[in-house]
mmCIF file with all atom_site columns, C-alpha atoms in Angstrom:
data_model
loop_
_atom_site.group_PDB
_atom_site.id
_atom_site.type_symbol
_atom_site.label_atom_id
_atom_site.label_alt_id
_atom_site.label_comp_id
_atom_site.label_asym_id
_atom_site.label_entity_id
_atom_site.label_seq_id
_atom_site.pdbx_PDB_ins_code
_atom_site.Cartn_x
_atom_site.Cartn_y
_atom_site.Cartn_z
_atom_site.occupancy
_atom_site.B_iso_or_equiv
_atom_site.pdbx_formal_charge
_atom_site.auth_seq_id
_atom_site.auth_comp_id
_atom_site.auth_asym_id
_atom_site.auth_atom_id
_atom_site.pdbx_PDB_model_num
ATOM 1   C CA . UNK A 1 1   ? 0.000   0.000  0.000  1.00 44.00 ? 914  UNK A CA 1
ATOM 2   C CA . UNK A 1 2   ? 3.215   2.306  -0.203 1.00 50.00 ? 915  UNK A CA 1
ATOM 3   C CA . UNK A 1 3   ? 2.367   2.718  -3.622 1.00 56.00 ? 916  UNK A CA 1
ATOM 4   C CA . UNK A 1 4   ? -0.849  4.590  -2.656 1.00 56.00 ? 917  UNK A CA 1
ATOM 5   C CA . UNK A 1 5   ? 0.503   7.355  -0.137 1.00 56.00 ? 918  UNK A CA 1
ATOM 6   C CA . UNK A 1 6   ? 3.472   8.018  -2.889 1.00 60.00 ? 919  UNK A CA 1
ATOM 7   C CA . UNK A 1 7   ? 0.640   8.637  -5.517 1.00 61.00 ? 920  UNK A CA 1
ATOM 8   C CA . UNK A 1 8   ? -1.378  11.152 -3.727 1.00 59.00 ? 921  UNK A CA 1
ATOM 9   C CA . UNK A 1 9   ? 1.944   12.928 -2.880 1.00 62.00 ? 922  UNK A CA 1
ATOM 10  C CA . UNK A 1 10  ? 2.948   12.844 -6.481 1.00 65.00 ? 923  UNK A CA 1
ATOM 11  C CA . UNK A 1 11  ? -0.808  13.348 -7.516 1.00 73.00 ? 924  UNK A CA 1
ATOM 12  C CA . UNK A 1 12  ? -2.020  15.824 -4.680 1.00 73.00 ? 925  UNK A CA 1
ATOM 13  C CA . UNK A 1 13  ? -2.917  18.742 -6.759 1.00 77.00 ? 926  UNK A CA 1
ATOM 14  C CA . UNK A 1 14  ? -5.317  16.961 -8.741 1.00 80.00 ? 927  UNK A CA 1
ATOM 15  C CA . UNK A 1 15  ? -6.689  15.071 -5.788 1.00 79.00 ? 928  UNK A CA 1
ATOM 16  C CA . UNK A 1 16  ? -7.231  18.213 -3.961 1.00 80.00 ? 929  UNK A CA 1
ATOM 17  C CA . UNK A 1 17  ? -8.535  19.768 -7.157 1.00 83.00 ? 930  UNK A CA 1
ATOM 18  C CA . UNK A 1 18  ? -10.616 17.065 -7.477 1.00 85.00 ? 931  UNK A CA 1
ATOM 19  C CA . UNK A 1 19  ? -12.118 16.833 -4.359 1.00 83.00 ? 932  UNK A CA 1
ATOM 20  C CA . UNK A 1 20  ? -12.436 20.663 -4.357 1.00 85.00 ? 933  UNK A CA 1
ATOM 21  C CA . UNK A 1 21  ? -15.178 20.439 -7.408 1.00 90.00 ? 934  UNK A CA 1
ATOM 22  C CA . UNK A 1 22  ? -16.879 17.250 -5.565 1.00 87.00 ? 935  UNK A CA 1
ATOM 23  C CA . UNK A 1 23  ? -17.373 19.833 -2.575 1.00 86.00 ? 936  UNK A CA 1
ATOM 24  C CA . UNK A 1 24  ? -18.281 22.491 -4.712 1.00 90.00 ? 937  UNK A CA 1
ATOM 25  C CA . UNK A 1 25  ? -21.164 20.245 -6.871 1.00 90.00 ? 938  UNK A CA 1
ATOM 26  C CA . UNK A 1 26  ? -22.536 18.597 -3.609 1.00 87.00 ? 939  UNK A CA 1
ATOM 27  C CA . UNK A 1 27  ? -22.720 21.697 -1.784 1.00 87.00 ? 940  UNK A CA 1
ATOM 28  C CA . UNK A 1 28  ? -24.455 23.065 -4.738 1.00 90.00 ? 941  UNK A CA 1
ATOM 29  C CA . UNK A 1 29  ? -26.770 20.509 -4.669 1.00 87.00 ? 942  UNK A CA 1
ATOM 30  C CA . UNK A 1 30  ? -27.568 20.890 -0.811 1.00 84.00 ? 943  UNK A CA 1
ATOM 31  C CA . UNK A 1 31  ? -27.890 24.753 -1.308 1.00 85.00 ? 944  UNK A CA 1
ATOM 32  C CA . UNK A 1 32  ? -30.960 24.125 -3.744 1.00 84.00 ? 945  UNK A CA 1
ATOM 33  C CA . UNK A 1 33  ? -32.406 21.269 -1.835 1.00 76.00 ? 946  UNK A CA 1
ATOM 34  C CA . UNK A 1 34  ? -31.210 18.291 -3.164 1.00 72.00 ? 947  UNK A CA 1
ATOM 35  C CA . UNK A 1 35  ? -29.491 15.926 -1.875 1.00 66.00 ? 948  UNK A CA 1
ATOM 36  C CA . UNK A 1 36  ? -29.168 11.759 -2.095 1.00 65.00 ? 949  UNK A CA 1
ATOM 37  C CA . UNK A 1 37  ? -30.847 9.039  -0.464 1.00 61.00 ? 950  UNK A CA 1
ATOM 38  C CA . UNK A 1 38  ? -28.958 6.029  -0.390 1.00 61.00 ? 951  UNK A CA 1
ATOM 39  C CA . UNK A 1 39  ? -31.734 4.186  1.152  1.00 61.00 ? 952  UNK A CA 1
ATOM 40  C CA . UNK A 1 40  ? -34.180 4.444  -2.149 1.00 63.00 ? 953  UNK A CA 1
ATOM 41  C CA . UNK A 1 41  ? -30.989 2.326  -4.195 1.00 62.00 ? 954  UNK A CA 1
ATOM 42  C CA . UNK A 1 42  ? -31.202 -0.754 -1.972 1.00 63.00 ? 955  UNK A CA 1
ATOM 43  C CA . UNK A 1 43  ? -33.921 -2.927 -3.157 1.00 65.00 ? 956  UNK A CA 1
ATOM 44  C CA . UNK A 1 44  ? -36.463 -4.459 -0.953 1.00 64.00 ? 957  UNK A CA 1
ATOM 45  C CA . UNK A 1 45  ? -35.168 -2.517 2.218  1.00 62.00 ? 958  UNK A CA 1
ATOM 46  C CA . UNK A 1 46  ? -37.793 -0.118 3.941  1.00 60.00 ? 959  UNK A CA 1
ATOM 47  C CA . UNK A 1 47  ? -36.614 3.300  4.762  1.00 60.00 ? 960  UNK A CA 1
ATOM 48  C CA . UNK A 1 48  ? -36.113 3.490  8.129  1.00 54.00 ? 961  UNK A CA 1
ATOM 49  C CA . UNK A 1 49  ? -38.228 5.473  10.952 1.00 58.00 ? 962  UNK A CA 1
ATOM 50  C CA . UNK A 1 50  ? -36.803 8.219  12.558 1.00 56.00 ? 963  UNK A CA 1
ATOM 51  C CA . UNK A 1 51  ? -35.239 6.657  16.061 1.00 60.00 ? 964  UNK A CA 1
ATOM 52  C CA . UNK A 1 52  ? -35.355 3.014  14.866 1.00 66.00 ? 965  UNK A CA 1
ATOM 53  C CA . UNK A 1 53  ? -31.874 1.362  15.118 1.00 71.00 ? 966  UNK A CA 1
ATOM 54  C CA . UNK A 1 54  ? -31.137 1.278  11.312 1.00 71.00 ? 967  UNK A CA 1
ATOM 55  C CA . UNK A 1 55  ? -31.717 4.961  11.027 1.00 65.00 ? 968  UNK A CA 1
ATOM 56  C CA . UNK A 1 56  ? -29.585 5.819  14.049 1.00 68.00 ? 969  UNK A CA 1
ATOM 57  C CA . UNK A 1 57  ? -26.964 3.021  12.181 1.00 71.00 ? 970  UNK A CA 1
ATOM 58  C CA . UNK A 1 58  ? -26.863 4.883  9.051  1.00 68.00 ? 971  UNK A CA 1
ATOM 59  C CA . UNK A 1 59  ? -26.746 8.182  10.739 1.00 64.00 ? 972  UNK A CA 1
ATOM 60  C CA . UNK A 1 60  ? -23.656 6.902  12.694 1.00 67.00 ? 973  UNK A CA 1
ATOM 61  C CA . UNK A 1 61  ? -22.623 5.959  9.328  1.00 66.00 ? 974  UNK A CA 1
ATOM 62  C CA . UNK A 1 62  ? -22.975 8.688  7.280  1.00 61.00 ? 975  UNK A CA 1
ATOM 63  C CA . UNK A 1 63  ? -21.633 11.141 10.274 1.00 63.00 ? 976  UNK A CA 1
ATOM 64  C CA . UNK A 1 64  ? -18.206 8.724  10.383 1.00 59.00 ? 977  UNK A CA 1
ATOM 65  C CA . UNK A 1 65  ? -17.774 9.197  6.803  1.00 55.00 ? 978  UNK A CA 1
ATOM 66  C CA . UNK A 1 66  ? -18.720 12.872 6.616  1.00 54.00 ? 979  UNK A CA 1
ATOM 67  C CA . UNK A 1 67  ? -16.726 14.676 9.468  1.00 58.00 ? 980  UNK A CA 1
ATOM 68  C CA . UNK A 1 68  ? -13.984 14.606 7.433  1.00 56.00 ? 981  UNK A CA 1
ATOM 69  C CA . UNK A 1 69  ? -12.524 17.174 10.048 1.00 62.00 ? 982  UNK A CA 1
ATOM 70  C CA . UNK A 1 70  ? -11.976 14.489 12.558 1.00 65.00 ? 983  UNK A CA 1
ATOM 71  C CA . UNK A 1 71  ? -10.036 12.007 10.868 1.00 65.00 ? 984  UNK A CA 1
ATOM 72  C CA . UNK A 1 72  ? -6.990  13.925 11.653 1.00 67.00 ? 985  UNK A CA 1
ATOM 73  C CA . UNK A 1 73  ? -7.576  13.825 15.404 1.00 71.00 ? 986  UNK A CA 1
ATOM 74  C CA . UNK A 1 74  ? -9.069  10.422 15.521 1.00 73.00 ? 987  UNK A CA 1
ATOM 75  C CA . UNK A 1 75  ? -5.936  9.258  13.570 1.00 73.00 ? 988  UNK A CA 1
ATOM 76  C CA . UNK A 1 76  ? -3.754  11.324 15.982 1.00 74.00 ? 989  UNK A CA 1
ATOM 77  C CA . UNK A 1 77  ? -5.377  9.696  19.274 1.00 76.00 ? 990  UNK A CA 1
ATOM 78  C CA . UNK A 1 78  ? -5.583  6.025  17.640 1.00 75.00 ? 991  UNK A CA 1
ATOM 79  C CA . UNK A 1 79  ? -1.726  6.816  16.750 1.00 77.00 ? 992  UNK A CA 1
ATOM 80  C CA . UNK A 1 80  ? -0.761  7.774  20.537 1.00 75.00 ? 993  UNK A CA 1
ATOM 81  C CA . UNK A 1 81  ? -2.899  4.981  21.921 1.00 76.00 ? 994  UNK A CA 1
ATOM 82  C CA . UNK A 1 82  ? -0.883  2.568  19.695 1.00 76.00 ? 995  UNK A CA 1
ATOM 83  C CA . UNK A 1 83  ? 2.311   4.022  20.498 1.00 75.00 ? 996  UNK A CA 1
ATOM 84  C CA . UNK A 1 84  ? 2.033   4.315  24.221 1.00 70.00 ? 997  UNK A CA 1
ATOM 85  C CA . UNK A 1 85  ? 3.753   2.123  26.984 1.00 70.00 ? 998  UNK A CA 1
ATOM 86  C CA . UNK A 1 86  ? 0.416   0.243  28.363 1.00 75.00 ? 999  UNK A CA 1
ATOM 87  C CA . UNK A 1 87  ? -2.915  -0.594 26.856 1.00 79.00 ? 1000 UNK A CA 1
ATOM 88  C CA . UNK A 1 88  ? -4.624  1.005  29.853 1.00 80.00 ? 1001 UNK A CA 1
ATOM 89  C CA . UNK A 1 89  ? -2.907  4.638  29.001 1.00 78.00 ? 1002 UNK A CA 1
ATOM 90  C CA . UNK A 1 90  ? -4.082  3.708  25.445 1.00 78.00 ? 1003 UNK A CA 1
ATOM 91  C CA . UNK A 1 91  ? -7.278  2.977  26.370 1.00 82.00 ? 1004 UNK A CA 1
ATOM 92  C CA . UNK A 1 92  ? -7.599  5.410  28.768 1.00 82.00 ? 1005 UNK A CA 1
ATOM 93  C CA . UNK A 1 93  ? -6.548  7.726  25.693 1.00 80.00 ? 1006 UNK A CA 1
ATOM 94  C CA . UNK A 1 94  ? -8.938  6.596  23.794 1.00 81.00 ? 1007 UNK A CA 1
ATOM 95  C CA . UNK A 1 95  ? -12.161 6.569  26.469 1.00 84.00 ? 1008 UNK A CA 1
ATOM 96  C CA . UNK A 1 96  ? -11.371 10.205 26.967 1.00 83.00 ? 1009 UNK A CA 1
ATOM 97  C CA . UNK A 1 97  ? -11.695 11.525 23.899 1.00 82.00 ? 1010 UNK A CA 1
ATOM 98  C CA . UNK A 1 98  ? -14.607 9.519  23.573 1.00 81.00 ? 1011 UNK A CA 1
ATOM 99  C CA . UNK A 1 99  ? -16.381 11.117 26.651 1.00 82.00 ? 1012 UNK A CA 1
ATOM 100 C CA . UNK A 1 100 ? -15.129 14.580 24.801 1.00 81.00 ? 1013 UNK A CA 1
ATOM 101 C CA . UNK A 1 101 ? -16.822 13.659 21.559 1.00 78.00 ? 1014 UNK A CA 1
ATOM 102 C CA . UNK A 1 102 ? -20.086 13.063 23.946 1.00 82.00 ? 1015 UNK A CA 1
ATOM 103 C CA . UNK A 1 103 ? -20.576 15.019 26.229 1.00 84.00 ? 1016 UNK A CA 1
ATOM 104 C CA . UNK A 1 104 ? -21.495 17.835 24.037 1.00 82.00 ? 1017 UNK A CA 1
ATOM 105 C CA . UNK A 1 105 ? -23.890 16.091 22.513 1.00 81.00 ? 1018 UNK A CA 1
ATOM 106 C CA . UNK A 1 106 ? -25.633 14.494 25.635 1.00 85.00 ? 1019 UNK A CA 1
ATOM 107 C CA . UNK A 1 107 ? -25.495 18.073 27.303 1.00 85.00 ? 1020 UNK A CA 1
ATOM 108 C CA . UNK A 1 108 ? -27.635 19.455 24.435 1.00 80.00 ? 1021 UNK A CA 1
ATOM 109 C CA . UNK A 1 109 ? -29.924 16.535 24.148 1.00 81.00 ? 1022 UNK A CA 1
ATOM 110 C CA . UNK A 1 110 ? -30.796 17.001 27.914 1.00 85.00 ? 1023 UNK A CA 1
ATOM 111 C CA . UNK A 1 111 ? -30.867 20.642 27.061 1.00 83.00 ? 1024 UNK A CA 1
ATOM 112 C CA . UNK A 1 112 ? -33.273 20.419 24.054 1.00 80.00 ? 1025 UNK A CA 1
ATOM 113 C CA . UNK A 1 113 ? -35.178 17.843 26.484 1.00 81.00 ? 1026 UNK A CA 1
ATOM 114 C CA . UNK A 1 114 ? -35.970 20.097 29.231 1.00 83.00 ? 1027 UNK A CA 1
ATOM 115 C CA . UNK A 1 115 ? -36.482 23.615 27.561 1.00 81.00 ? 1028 UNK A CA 1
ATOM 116 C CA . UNK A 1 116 ? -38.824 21.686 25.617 1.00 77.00 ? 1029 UNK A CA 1
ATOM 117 C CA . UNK A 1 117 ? -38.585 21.689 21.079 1.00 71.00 ? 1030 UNK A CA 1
ATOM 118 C CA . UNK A 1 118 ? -40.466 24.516 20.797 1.00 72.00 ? 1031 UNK A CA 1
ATOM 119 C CA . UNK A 1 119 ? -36.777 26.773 22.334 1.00 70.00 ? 1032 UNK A CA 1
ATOM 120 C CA . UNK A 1 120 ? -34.873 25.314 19.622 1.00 70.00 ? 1033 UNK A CA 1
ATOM 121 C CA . UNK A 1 121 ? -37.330 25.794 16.375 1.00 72.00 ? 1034 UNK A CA 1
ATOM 122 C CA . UNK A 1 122 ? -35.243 28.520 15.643 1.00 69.00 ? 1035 UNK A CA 1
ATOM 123 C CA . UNK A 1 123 ? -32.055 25.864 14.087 1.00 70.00 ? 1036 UNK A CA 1
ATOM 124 C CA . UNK A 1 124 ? -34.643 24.536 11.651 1.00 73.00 ? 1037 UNK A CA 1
ATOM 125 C CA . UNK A 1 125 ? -34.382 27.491 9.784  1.00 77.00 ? 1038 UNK A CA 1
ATOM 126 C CA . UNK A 1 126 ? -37.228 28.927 7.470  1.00 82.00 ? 1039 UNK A CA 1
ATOM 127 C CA . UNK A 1 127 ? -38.821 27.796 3.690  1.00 84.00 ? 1040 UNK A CA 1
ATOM 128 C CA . UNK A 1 128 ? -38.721 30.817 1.692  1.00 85.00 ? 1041 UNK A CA 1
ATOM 129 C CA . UNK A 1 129 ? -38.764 30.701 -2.104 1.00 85.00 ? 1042 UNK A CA 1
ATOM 130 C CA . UNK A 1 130 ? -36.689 32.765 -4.702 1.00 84.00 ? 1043 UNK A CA 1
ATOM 131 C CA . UNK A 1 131 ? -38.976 32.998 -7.964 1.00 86.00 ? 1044 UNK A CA 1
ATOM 132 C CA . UNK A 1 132 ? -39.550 29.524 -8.930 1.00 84.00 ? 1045 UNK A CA 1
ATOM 133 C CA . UNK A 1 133 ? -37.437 27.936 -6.205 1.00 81.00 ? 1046 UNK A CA 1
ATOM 134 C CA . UNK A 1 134 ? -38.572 26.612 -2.734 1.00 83.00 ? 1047 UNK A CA 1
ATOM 135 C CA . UNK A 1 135 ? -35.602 26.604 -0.847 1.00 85.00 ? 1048 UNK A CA 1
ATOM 136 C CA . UNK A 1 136 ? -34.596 26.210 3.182  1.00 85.00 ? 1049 UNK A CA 1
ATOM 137 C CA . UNK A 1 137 ? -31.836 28.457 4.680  1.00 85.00 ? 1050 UNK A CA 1
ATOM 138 C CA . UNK A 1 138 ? -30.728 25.994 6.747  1.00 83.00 ? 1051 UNK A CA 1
ATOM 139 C CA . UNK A 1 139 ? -29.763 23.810 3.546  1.00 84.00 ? 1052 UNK A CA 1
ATOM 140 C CA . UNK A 1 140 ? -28.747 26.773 1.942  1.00 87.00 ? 1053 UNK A CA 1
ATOM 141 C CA . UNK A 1 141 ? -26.505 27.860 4.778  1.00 88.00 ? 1054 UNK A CA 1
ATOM 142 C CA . UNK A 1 142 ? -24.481 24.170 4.323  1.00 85.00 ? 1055 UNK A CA 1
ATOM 143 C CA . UNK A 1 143 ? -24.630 24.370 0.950  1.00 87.00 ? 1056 UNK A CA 1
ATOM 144 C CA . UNK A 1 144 ? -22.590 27.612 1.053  1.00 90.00 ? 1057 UNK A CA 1
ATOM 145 C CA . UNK A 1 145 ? -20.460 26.600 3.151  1.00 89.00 ? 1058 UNK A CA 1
ATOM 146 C CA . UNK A 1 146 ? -19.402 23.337 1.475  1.00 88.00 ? 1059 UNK A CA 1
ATOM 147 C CA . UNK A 1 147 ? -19.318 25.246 -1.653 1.00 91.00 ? 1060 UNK A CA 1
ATOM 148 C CA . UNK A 1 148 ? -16.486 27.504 0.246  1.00 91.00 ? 1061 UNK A CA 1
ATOM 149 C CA . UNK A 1 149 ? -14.361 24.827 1.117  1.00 87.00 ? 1062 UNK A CA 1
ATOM 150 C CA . UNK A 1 150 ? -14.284 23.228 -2.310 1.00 87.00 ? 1063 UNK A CA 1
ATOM 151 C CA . UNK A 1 151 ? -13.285 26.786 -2.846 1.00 89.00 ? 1064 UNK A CA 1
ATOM 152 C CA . UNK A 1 152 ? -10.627 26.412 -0.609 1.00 86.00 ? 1065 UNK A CA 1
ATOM 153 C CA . UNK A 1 153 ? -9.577  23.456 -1.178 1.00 82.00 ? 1066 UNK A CA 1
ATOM 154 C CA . UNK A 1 154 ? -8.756  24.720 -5.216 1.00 86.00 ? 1067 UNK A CA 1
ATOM 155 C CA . UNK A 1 155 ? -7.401  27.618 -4.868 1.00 85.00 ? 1068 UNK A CA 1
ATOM 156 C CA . UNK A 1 156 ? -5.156  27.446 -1.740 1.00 83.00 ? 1069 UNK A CA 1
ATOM 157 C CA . UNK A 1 157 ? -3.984  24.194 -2.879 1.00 77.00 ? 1070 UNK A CA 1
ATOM 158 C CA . UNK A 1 158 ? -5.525  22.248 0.134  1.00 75.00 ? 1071 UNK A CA 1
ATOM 159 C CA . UNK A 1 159 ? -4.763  25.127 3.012  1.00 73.00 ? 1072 UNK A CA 1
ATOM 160 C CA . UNK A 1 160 ? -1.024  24.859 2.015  1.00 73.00 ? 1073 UNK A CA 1
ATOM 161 C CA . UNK A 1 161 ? -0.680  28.552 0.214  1.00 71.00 ? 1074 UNK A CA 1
ATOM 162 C CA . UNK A 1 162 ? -2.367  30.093 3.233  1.00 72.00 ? 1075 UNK A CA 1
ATOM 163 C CA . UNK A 1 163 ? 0.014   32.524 5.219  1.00 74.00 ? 1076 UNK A CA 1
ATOM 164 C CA . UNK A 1 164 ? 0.898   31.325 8.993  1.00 74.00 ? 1077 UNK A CA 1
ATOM 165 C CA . UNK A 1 165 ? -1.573  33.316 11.928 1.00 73.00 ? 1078 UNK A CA 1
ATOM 166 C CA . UNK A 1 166 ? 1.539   33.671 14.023 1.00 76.00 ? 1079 UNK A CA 1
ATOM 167 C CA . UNK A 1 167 ? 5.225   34.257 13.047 1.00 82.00 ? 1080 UNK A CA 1
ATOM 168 C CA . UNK A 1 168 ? 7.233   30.798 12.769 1.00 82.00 ? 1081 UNK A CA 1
ATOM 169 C CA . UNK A 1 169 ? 9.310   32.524 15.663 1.00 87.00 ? 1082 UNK A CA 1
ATOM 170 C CA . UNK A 1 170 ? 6.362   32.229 18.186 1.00 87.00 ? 1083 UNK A CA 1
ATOM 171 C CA . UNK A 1 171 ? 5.079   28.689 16.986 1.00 83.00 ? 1084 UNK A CA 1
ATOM 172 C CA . UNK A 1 172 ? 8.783   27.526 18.004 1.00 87.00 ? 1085 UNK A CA 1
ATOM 173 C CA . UNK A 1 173 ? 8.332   29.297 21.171 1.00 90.00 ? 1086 UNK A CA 1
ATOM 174 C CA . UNK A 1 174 ? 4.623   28.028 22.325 1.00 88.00 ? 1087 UNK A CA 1
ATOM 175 C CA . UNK A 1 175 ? 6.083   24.042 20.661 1.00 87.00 ? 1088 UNK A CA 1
ATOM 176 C CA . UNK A 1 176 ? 9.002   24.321 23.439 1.00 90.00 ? 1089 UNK A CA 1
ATOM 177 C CA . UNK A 1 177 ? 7.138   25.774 26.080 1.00 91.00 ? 1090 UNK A CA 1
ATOM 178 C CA . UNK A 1 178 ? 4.526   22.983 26.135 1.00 86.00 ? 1091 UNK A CA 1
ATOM 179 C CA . UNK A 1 179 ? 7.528   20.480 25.812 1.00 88.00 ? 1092 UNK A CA 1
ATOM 180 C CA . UNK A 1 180 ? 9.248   21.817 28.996 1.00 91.00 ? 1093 UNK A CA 1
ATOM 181 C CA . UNK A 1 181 ? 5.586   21.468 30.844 1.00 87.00 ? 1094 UNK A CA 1
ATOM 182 C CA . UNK A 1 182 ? 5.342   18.102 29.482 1.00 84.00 ? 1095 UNK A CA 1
ATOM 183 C CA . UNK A 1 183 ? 8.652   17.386 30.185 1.00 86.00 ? 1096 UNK A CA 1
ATOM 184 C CA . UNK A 1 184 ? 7.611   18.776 33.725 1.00 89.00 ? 1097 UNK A CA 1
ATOM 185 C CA . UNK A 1 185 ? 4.560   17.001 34.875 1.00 84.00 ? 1098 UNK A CA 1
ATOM 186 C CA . UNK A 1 186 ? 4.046   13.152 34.709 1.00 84.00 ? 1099 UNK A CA 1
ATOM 187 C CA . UNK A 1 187 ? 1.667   11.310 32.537 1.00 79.00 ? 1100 UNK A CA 1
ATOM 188 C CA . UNK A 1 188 ? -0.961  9.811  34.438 1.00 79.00 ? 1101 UNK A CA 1
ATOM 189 C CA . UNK A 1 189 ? -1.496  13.760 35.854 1.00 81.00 ? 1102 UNK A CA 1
ATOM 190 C CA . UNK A 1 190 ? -2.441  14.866 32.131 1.00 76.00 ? 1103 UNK A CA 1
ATOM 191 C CA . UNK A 1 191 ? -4.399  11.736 32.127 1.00 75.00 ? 1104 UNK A CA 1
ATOM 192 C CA . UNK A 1 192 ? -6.297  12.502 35.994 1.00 77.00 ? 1105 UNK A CA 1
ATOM 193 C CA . UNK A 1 193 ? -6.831  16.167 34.846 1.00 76.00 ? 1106 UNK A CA 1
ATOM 194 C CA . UNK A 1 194 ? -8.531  15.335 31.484 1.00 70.00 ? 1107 UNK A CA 1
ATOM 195 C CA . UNK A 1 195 ? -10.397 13.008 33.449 1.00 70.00 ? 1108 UNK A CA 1
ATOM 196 C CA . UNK A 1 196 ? -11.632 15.293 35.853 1.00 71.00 ? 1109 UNK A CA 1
ATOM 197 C CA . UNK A 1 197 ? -12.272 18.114 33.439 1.00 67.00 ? 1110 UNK A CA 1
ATOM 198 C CA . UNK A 1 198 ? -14.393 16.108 31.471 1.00 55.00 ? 1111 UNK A CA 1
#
């Protein structure tokens, strides 16, 4: 699989080129309320209800392959947990960021629970239409926003033609002061105050 990495180094323009457009078309499509149901192409299969355990499936499903944004991090965490002394830091690693990913979540399901639907209707957006078109400004808010990272994604060549926020001089300086903390306090401590945090 060597052969793979070494062709979307040699390749990466197009690929990010080409994965630029596929933002920009799908987030197009979103935008003016279309969108694709995977569900209608598998014969003989009934859609599934809203809260039934194929729908929350495919919604686990479809959010694993779309938060692209992740990866990195997930890849970053399953890479420490592999590299680290014991399983139980590298499970411990793991469980944490875990309980990060869901807490959120949980917090504004309980939220949403107790203030009741009505306190959130506002996240639904609106229906409005444009001449002919019936569109939703929530859709058309995601739609512009994919549609600006396809953007991106061409024309900054993938986020690596776009200028540093801080001098190089002060990322050095922030890289070696966390080393000299982490240098400083033991493990399992960063491991306790994660814990306790979260």
């Amino acid at each position: 699989m060597g052969w793979l990495g070494g062709t979307f180094t040699i390749d990466r323009g197009v690929l990010l080129g080409g994965a630029g457009w596929v933002l920009v078309a799908l987030g197009l499509l979103s935008a003016f309320g279309g969108g694709i149901d995977f569900f209608r192409l598998v014969p003989g299969r009934p859609r599934p209800v809203a809260g039934s355990l194929a729908g929350t499936f495919a919604l686990g499903a479809v959010s694993g392959v779309a938060g692209f944004c992740t990866g990195p991090v997930v890849g970053a965490i399953h890479t420490l947990a592999l590299s680290s002394a014991s399983p139980a830091r590298g499970g411990t690693l793991l469980g944490l960021y875990g309980v990060g990913m869901v807490l959120p979540i949980t917090f504004i399901a309980l939220l949403v629970r107790k203030l009741g639907h009505r306190s959130v209707s506002w996240m639904r957006g609106r229906r409005f239409r444009v001449g002919r078109l019936r569109l939703h400004a929530t859709s058309l808010t995601m739609g512009a926003v994919t549609v600006r990272v396809g953007w991106i994604l061409i024309f900054t060549n993938g986020m690596a033609a776009v200028p540093e926020l801080l001098p190089s001089n002060w990322n050095a300086a922030f890289e070696n002061l966390g080393r000299q903390v982490d240098a400083a306090v033991p493990s399992w401590a960063w491991t306790a105050l994660v814990g306790a945090c979260c």
